[in-house]
Amino acid sequence: MTYCTGILVEQGLVMLGDTRTNAGLDNVSTFRKLHVYRGAGDRVLLLASAGNLSVSQSVVSLLAEGMENPDTGEVERLDSAASLFKAAQLVGRAVRSVRTIDGPGLEAANVTFDVSFLFGGQIRGGPMRLFMIYAAGNFIECGQDAPFLQIGEHKYGKPILDRAVKFSTDLYDALKIGLISMDSTMRSNLAVGLPIDIAVLRRDALEPEVVHRIEAGEPYFHDLRERWSAALRAAHMAIPRPPYEPRKS
Amino acid sequence: MTYCTGILVEQGLVMLGDTRTNAGLDNVSTFRKLHVYRGAGDRVLLLASAGNLSVSQSVVSLLAEGMENPDTGEVERLDSAASLFKAAQLVGRAVRSVRTIDGPGLEAANVTFDVSFLFGGQIRGGPMRLFMIYAAGNFIECGQDAPFLQIGEHKYGKPILDRAVKFSTDLYDALKIGLISMDSTMRSNLAVGLPIDIAVLRRDALEPEVVHRIEAGEPYFHDLRERWSAALRAAHMAIPRPPYEPRKS
């Protein structure tokens, strides 16, 4: 299982991804699911994946090798895409290409072609954007009303995002809320786990401000988890008990 | 969609269920999903359902009419079951009976036979118990380590239960935490909605202590939602921002 979230606020973009993978319940491992592309200084792109690891890794490899455009014959890469929209289309095309190659074999083995991506960042001269790319290669874009997208095991960590994240939220508050969302997910689903990869892009900086892996036992994240637990406990203790009167029978 | 949860603590059992149903996105309605059976004073049973409404309603009707035991020829009802375990088996048998009748037609229409129940309570002379009954008619029992069960849209509301509910939790605190869990679910999934039915059974009382429907605008629940939102906001604001240093490039 996987949980990744991207939060696009006024000041920039944060992306978080866990690293736990499992092939069945007894084959659990650690793989990087959050990738940072820097190009030649004119762009910074973040790609996070969920779903079948063989599919997502093939997509990442295809994007690194470049894909020939059937119309123009040119080899297209993330670092040559003219816009973020075109780069997202390229990711979608890579997904469809992997499906063409691996889809029938997966189907024969009764394995669902299950993959999704968060893809965002900025290319010089263009806006910062965030997309979610589906297994069919189509994608949606993050808006300002709910300025986040999630892939993988997304439900446990959604309530805090729904409540706390606004487009005007400070960039590092967004990262903090993303980490709380990750914590909620890790507590409720053991298939999502440490370490956690994080990246922070400030709007118009065109280079990552933070790229970091949070390992087990790191003091800040440990403290965040403790404080959040204690605050939730205090929060529900402070709410009065329900006033419903025992029935007269 | 549906969200129901049952919490079994030392002092008793609470069960909560929303009432929203939808047949597609544009046919949303209100149906009772939480049923209370009182028998002849020797038992009190709660049954909450999720899944296909035609299936769950048929199960409820079958349980009301009684089912003939193929071995003994006797008609068995919830109010004659000798133990809670036997009553849960009866619910499971009702599920299988509905599958026998409606399953092939549903399958032909590409509709999944999707139903699940929370079933709990107490019969005089026996312990208070809580079960979750699956679409195959099999069931599991709630334990003391994680003293709650959920059906339907369960993920959004699970983190608070995971953190806050213990077997020693006060009965009305359990109800309160259940309502917070319901609130989290309602915020993240519009297909779960008010009114909410609640029931509280005190251990060994053999009659319901509270059976109540929380309607939109009810002051206590409104206040709980406001307080919880405010407390969560305060909680994440009080956590320091992440300390990760900007990269030197």
XYZ file of C-alpha atoms in Angstrom:
498
model
C 0.000 0.000 0.000
C 0.993 3.610 -0.385
C -0.073 7.029 0.709
C 1.061 10.168 -1.074
C -0.364 13.650 -0.954
C 0.432 16.873 -2.770
C -0.649 20.255 -1.421
C -0.587 23.301 -3.681
C -0.784 26.584 -1.777
C -0.146 30.173 -2.680
C 3.523 29.993 -1.694
C 4.261 26.692 -3.382
C 3.893 22.944 -3.472
C 4.641 20.222 -0.954
C 4.583 16.530 -1.714
C 4.880 13.614 0.699
C 5.110 9.918 0.034
C 5.644 6.903 2.220
C 8.035 4.167 1.107
C 6.377 0.940 2.146
C 5.507 -1.625 -0.485
C 4.001 -5.018 -0.080
C 3.619 -7.910 -2.438
C 1.154 -9.831 -0.365
C 1.099 -9.446 3.375
C 4.412 -11.140 4.064
C 6.650 -9.414 1.549
C 7.038 -5.871 2.796
C 9.822 -3.632 1.590
C 10.980 -0.030 1.169
C 10.985 1.757 -2.197
C 11.176 5.403 -3.118
C 7.844 6.587 -4.500
C 8.570 10.327 -4.603
C 10.853 11.451 -7.407
C 12.324 14.900 -7.990
C 13.317 16.071 -11.498
C 15.391 19.217 -11.792
C 16.073 19.425 -15.537
C 18.644 22.016 -16.527
C 17.636 24.600 -13.947
C 14.557 25.753 -15.832
C 12.150 23.413 -14.089
C 11.466 21.414 -10.986
C 9.028 18.514 -11.128
C 7.761 16.099 -8.485
C 6.299 12.704 -9.285
C 4.769 10.393 -6.669
C 3.309 7.002 -7.451
C 0.849 4.527 -6.001
C -0.334 1.155 -7.180
C 1.507 -1.720 -8.820
C 5.222 -1.094 -8.281
C 6.296 -2.772 -11.516
C 4.003 -0.454 -13.468
C 5.030 2.731 -11.684
C 8.726 1.911 -11.935
C 8.376 1.205 -15.663
C 6.663 4.572 -16.089
C 9.502 6.294 -14.239
C 12.086 4.478 -16.386
C 10.264 5.354 -19.604
C 10.156 9.006 -18.579
C 13.886 8.913 -17.876
C 14.737 7.257 -21.198
C 12.391 9.487 -23.156
C 9.550 8.469 -25.439
C 9.401 8.907 -29.173
C 6.500 11.046 -30.299
C 4.774 8.994 -33.000
C 3.771 12.147 -34.907
C 7.056 14.011 -34.944
C 9.570 11.226 -34.374
C 11.182 13.324 -31.643
C 12.179 11.780 -28.340
C 10.294 13.593 -25.591
C 11.481 13.812 -21.995
C 10.252 15.515 -18.881
C 13.186 17.870 -19.147
C 12.224 18.985 -22.639
C 8.441 19.352 -22.201
C 7.425 22.889 -23.064
C 4.823 23.186 -20.329
C 3.660 21.379 -17.244
C 0.495 20.362 -19.038
C 2.560 18.782 -21.825
C 4.734 17.086 -19.200
C 1.608 15.631 -17.553
C 0.470 14.401 -20.953
C 3.841 12.727 -21.337
C 3.398 10.914 -18.011
C -0.050 9.819 -19.189
C 1.437 8.554 -22.431
C 4.070 6.604 -20.504
C 1.298 4.972 -18.443
C -0.532 3.934 -21.611
C 2.688 2.644 -23.129
C 3.351 0.429 -20.119
C -0.235 -0.795 -20.289
C 0.243 -1.765 -23.928
C 3.329 -3.794 -23.051
C 2.446 -5.259 -19.641
C -1.361 -5.033 -19.549
C -2.196 -8.339 -21.291
C 0.277 -10.299 -19.152
C -1.062 -8.733 -15.966
C -4.602 -9.491 -17.046
C -3.679 -13.106 -17.772
C -2.321 -13.307 -14.222
C -5.459 -11.657 -12.815
C -3.474 -8.635 -11.641
C -5.223 -5.302 -12.019
C -3.351 -2.615 -13.947
C -3.519 -0.311 -10.992
C -1.385 2.799 -10.854
C -1.798 6.502 -10.159
C 0.513 9.465 -9.896
C 0.721 12.885 -8.386
C 2.686 15.117 -10.707
C 3.430 18.763 -10.105
C 5.940 21.533 -10.154
C 6.837 24.448 -12.326
C 8.586 25.177 -15.629
C 10.146 28.597 -16.177
C 7.607 31.047 -17.572
C 4.647 28.903 -16.572
C 2.505 28.541 -13.471
C 3.030 26.029 -10.685
C 0.512 23.209 -11.106
C -0.395 19.866 -9.585
C -2.040 16.939 -11.365
C -3.320 13.480 -10.508
C -2.780 10.991 -13.316
C -4.941 7.888 -13.501
C -4.262 4.373 -14.761
C -5.856 5.296 -18.102
C -3.339 8.097 -18.567
C -5.939 10.828 -18.140
C -5.526 13.375 -15.394
C -7.174 16.041 -13.288
C -5.703 19.238 -11.918
C -5.712 20.452 -8.341
C -7.776 23.583 -7.759
C -7.797 26.272 -5.106
C -11.028 25.218 -3.380
C -9.553 21.930 -2.141
C -5.869 22.609 -2.731
C -4.630 19.039 -2.344
C -4.662 15.711 -4.124
C -4.041 12.233 -2.747
C -3.220 8.808 -4.146
C -3.154 5.365 -2.575
C -4.649 4.825 0.860
C -6.189 8.286 0.963
C -9.217 8.116 3.240
C -7.689 7.975 6.713
C -5.682 11.122 6.063
C -8.349 13.118 4.265
C -10.357 14.571 7.179
C -7.470 16.703 8.454
C -6.705 17.971 4.945
C -10.391 18.750 4.381
C -10.456 20.822 7.528
C -7.060 22.431 7.733
C -5.652 23.177 4.287
C -6.545 26.332 2.409
C -4.878 27.906 -0.601
C -3.656 30.669 1.718
C -2.053 28.221 4.186
C 1.648 28.844 4.821
C 3.908 26.487 2.856
C 5.452 24.879 5.935
C 2.101 24.673 7.689
C 0.928 22.761 4.624
C 3.884 20.405 5.058
C 3.010 20.017 8.740
C -0.635 19.223 7.953
C 0.547 16.773 5.303
C 2.633 15.036 7.959
C -0.375 14.864 10.312
C -2.374 13.353 7.461
C 0.433 10.830 6.897
C 0.481 10.019 10.614
C -3.275 9.327 10.668
C -2.847 7.002 7.699
C 0.095 5.160 9.224
C -1.811 4.574 12.452
C -4.813 3.076 10.704
C -3.055 1.098 7.957
C 0.176 -0.726 8.720
C 0.859 -1.042 4.990
C 1.760 2.663 4.983
C 4.995 3.295 6.855
C 8.238 5.115 7.495
C 10.493 6.398 6.109
C 8.591 9.274 4.515
C 9.970 11.277 1.614
C 9.065 14.950 1.494
C 9.713 17.736 -0.985
C 8.947 21.446 -0.793
C 8.936 23.729 -3.825
C 8.577 27.460 -3.396
C 6.664 29.133 -6.202
C 8.974 30.592 -8.899
C 12.144 29.286 -7.221
C 12.608 26.577 -9.887
C 14.638 24.476 -7.520
C 13.516 22.355 -4.577
C 13.700 24.110 -1.231
C 13.560 20.898 0.787
C 14.100 17.298 -0.281
C 14.259 15.123 2.784
C 13.656 11.605 4.019
C 12.101 11.296 7.464
C 13.456 8.131 9.056
C 11.967 6.270 12.013
C 12.849 7.997 15.261
C 13.441 11.446 13.774
C 12.723 13.855 16.653
C 10.490 16.352 14.831
C 8.134 13.766 13.362
C 8.110 11.782 16.589
C 7.211 14.951 18.479
C 4.508 15.856 15.949
C 2.903 12.445 16.417
C 2.973 12.728 20.202
C 1.619 16.256 20.216
C -1.131 15.403 17.765
C -2.227 12.391 19.827
C -2.218 14.423 23.028
C -4.129 17.273 21.390
C -6.785 14.940 19.993
C -7.195 13.357 23.385
C -7.551 16.759 25.015
C -9.932 17.841 22.247
C -12.413 15.027 22.684
C -12.128 15.148 26.470
C -13.068 18.844 26.360
C -16.307 18.202 24.485
C -19.244 17.713 26.857
C -20.853 14.290 27.019
C -24.021 13.783 24.981
C -27.093 15.024 26.841
C -29.507 12.323 25.688
C -31.749 11.357 28.557
C -32.312 7.747 29.499
C -35.679 6.580 28.205
C -38.489 6.195 30.635
C -39.746 2.697 30.119
C -23.257 5.087 1.082
C -23.496 4.378 4.760
C -21.449 4.650 7.900
C -22.287 2.729 11.033
C -20.145 1.979 14.036
C -20.657 -0.056 17.164
C -18.542 0.440 20.278
C -18.538 -2.174 23.030
C -17.122 -0.903 26.308
C -17.155 -2.158 29.850
C -20.380 -0.326 30.695
C -22.249 -1.275 27.564
C -22.749 -0.883 23.835
C -23.397 2.131 21.637
C -24.346 1.960 17.992
C -24.632 4.799 15.491
C -25.848 4.784 11.924
C -26.437 7.472 9.351
C -29.588 7.389 7.222
C -28.476 8.502 3.788
C -28.928 6.171 0.860
C -28.155 6.724 -2.759
C -29.084 4.811 -5.857
C -26.636 6.515 -8.141
C -25.538 10.049 -7.447
C -28.846 11.728 -8.166
C -31.213 9.585 -6.157
C -30.447 10.346 -2.547
C -32.869 9.469 0.208
C -33.271 8.789 3.926
C -33.768 5.285 5.348
C -33.380 3.878 8.812
C -30.351 1.586 8.994
C -30.239 1.091 12.755
C -32.873 -1.246 14.164
C -33.657 -1.988 17.800
C -35.271 -5.291 18.860
C -36.588 -5.587 22.383
C -38.181 -9.016 22.400
C -40.296 -9.797 25.461
C -38.078 -7.951 27.935
C -35.428 -10.666 28.089
C -33.213 -9.189 25.384
C -32.200 -6.076 23.580
C -30.587 -6.343 20.157
C -29.239 -3.726 17.765
C -28.815 -4.310 14.048
C -27.215 -1.806 11.675
C -26.788 -2.374 7.962
C -24.638 -1.169 5.091
C -24.591 -2.056 1.431
C -27.375 -2.751 -1.023
C -30.591 -1.465 0.560
C -32.826 -4.073 -1.077
C -30.676 -6.828 0.388
C -30.452 -5.360 3.890
C -34.183 -4.615 3.993
C -34.974 -8.159 2.890
C -32.756 -9.497 5.660
C -34.544 -7.312 8.201
C -37.943 -8.492 6.914
C -36.890 -12.139 7.006
C -35.721 -11.743 10.585
C -39.066 -10.178 11.502
C -41.098 -12.930 9.808
C -38.889 -15.669 11.170
C -37.087 -18.391 9.271
C -37.851 -22.055 9.302
C -34.978 -24.158 10.549
C -34.531 -26.844 7.883
C -33.414 -29.408 10.473
C -36.090 -28.951 13.122
C -38.905 -27.386 11.099
C -39.211 -24.706 13.785
C -39.612 -21.057 12.858
C -36.707 -19.144 14.375
C -36.827 -15.466 15.216
C -34.477 -13.014 16.859
C -36.793 -12.948 19.838
C -36.554 -16.691 20.342
C -32.821 -17.209 19.778
C -31.303 -18.837 22.870
C -28.063 -16.867 22.741
C -26.544 -13.897 20.992
C -24.273 -16.223 19.053
C -27.308 -18.163 17.790
C -29.004 -14.863 16.937
C -25.958 -13.789 14.895
C -26.062 -17.139 13.111
C -29.713 -16.451 12.312
C -28.801 -13.101 10.763
C -26.119 -14.851 8.731
C -28.649 -17.424 7.591
C -31.036 -14.657 6.550
C -28.251 -13.086 4.471
C -27.606 -16.397 2.716
C -31.301 -16.897 2.151
C -31.613 -13.501 0.451
C -28.564 -14.322 -1.645
C -30.189 -17.558 -2.788
C -33.292 -15.684 -3.887
C -31.880 -12.394 -5.210
C -28.241 -13.235 -5.947
C -28.640 -14.584 -9.491
C -30.833 -11.661 -10.560
C -28.397 -9.152 -9.090
C -25.520 -10.895 -10.809
C -27.361 -10.822 -14.126
C -27.758 -7.076 -13.648
C -24.069 -6.708 -12.725
C -24.971 -5.570 -9.214
C -22.689 -6.862 -6.475
C -24.348 -8.682 -3.593
C -22.922 -6.234 -1.133
C -24.208 -6.093 2.416
C -22.813 -6.092 5.931
C -24.253 -5.763 9.407
C -23.309 -4.792 12.890
C -25.268 -6.891 15.324
C -25.003 -6.705 19.063
C -26.760 -6.592 22.372
C -27.546 -8.910 25.203
C -29.900 -11.771 26.042
C -30.763 -12.475 29.680
C -28.223 -14.779 31.267
C -25.644 -14.180 28.540
C -22.879 -11.661 27.961
C -23.182 -8.483 25.931
C -21.559 -9.044 22.533
C -21.036 -7.275 19.228
C -20.606 -8.922 15.825
C -19.946 -7.863 12.250
C -21.742 -10.047 9.729
C -20.438 -10.245 6.168
C -22.189 -10.765 2.836
C -21.379 -14.491 3.011
C -23.256 -14.767 6.299
C -20.085 -15.405 8.309
C -19.188 -13.056 11.128
C -16.503 -11.826 13.481
C -16.805 -10.663 17.055
C -15.586 -7.421 18.560
C -12.796 -7.825 21.106
C -11.473 -5.690 23.937
C -8.223 -4.632 22.262
C -9.989 -2.597 19.587
C -13.453 -2.395 21.107
C -15.316 -1.181 18.017
C -16.503 -2.399 14.639
C -17.480 -0.379 11.576
C -19.391 -1.017 8.359
C -19.788 1.039 5.201
C -17.597 4.075 4.621
C -15.378 3.298 7.563
C -11.963 4.776 6.850
C -12.525 8.494 7.420
C -13.865 7.861 10.897
C -11.395 5.186 11.969
C -8.412 7.302 13.127
C -10.314 8.868 16.035
C -11.670 5.476 17.123
C -8.182 3.966 16.878
C -6.821 6.661 19.147
C -9.617 7.393 21.583
C -11.675 4.310 22.345
C -10.655 1.804 24.970
C -12.663 -0.923 26.656
C -12.588 1.164 29.841
C -13.981 4.276 28.110
C -17.153 5.655 29.721
C -20.308 4.660 27.835
C -21.301 8.222 26.965
C -17.737 9.160 26.082
C -17.873 6.233 23.660
C -21.054 7.707 22.182
C -19.337 11.089 21.909
C -16.303 9.607 20.163
C -18.651 7.722 17.852
C -20.304 11.025 16.961
C -16.896 12.606 16.249
C -16.108 9.633 14.031
C -19.445 10.132 12.257
C -18.700 13.835 11.829
C -15.313 13.119 10.211
C -17.010 10.724 7.808
C -19.786 13.160 6.930
C -17.280 15.917 6.165
C -15.269 13.763 3.797
C -18.079 11.846 2.099
C -21.323 13.608 1.245
C -23.006 10.238 0.752
C -23.024 9.872 4.547
C -25.418 12.318 6.145
C -27.884 13.416 8.787
C -30.098 12.421 10.460
C -28.075 9.998 12.594
C -29.688 7.228 14.605
C -28.064 6.337 17.911
C -28.706 3.689 20.518
C -27.119 3.121 23.913
C -27.413 -0.147 25.840
C -26.128 -0.402 29.380
C -24.719 -3.796 30.257
C -27.283 -6.057 31.973
C -30.097 -3.502 31.688
C -31.853 -5.535 28.960
C -33.587 -2.468 27.642
C -32.212 0.425 25.598
C -31.110 3.406 27.663
C -31.159 5.813 24.701
C -32.742 5.462 21.271
C -32.554 8.778 19.521
C -32.448 10.357 16.083
C -30.137 13.347 15.710
C -31.681 15.684 13.158
C -29.934 18.462 11.261
C -29.515 21.494 13.458
C -29.686 19.694 16.783
C -27.741 21.896 19.199
C -25.563 19.246 20.871
C -24.323 17.692 17.641
C -23.888 21.088 16.032
C -21.847 22.200 19.019
C -19.778 18.993 18.978
C -18.893 19.583 15.320
C -17.909 23.195 15.975
C -15.853 22.339 19.025
C -14.111 19.490 17.270
C -13.232 21.676 14.295
C -11.939 24.432 16.543
C -9.947 21.979 18.642
C -8.341 20.374 15.577
C -7.430 23.796 14.261
C -5.897 24.749 17.598
C -4.143 21.382 17.748
C -2.361 21.679 14.440
C -1.619 25.357 14.958
C 0.081 24.486 18.252
C 2.494 22.050 16.612
C 5.739 23.758 15.583
C 6.474 24.081 11.886
C 8.806 21.500 10.359
C 12.456 22.413 10.899
C 13.788 21.169 7.572
C 16.394 23.578 6.306
C 16.299 24.936 2.790
C 18.838 23.114 0.643
C 22.016 24.888 -0.248
C 22.236 24.625 -4.002
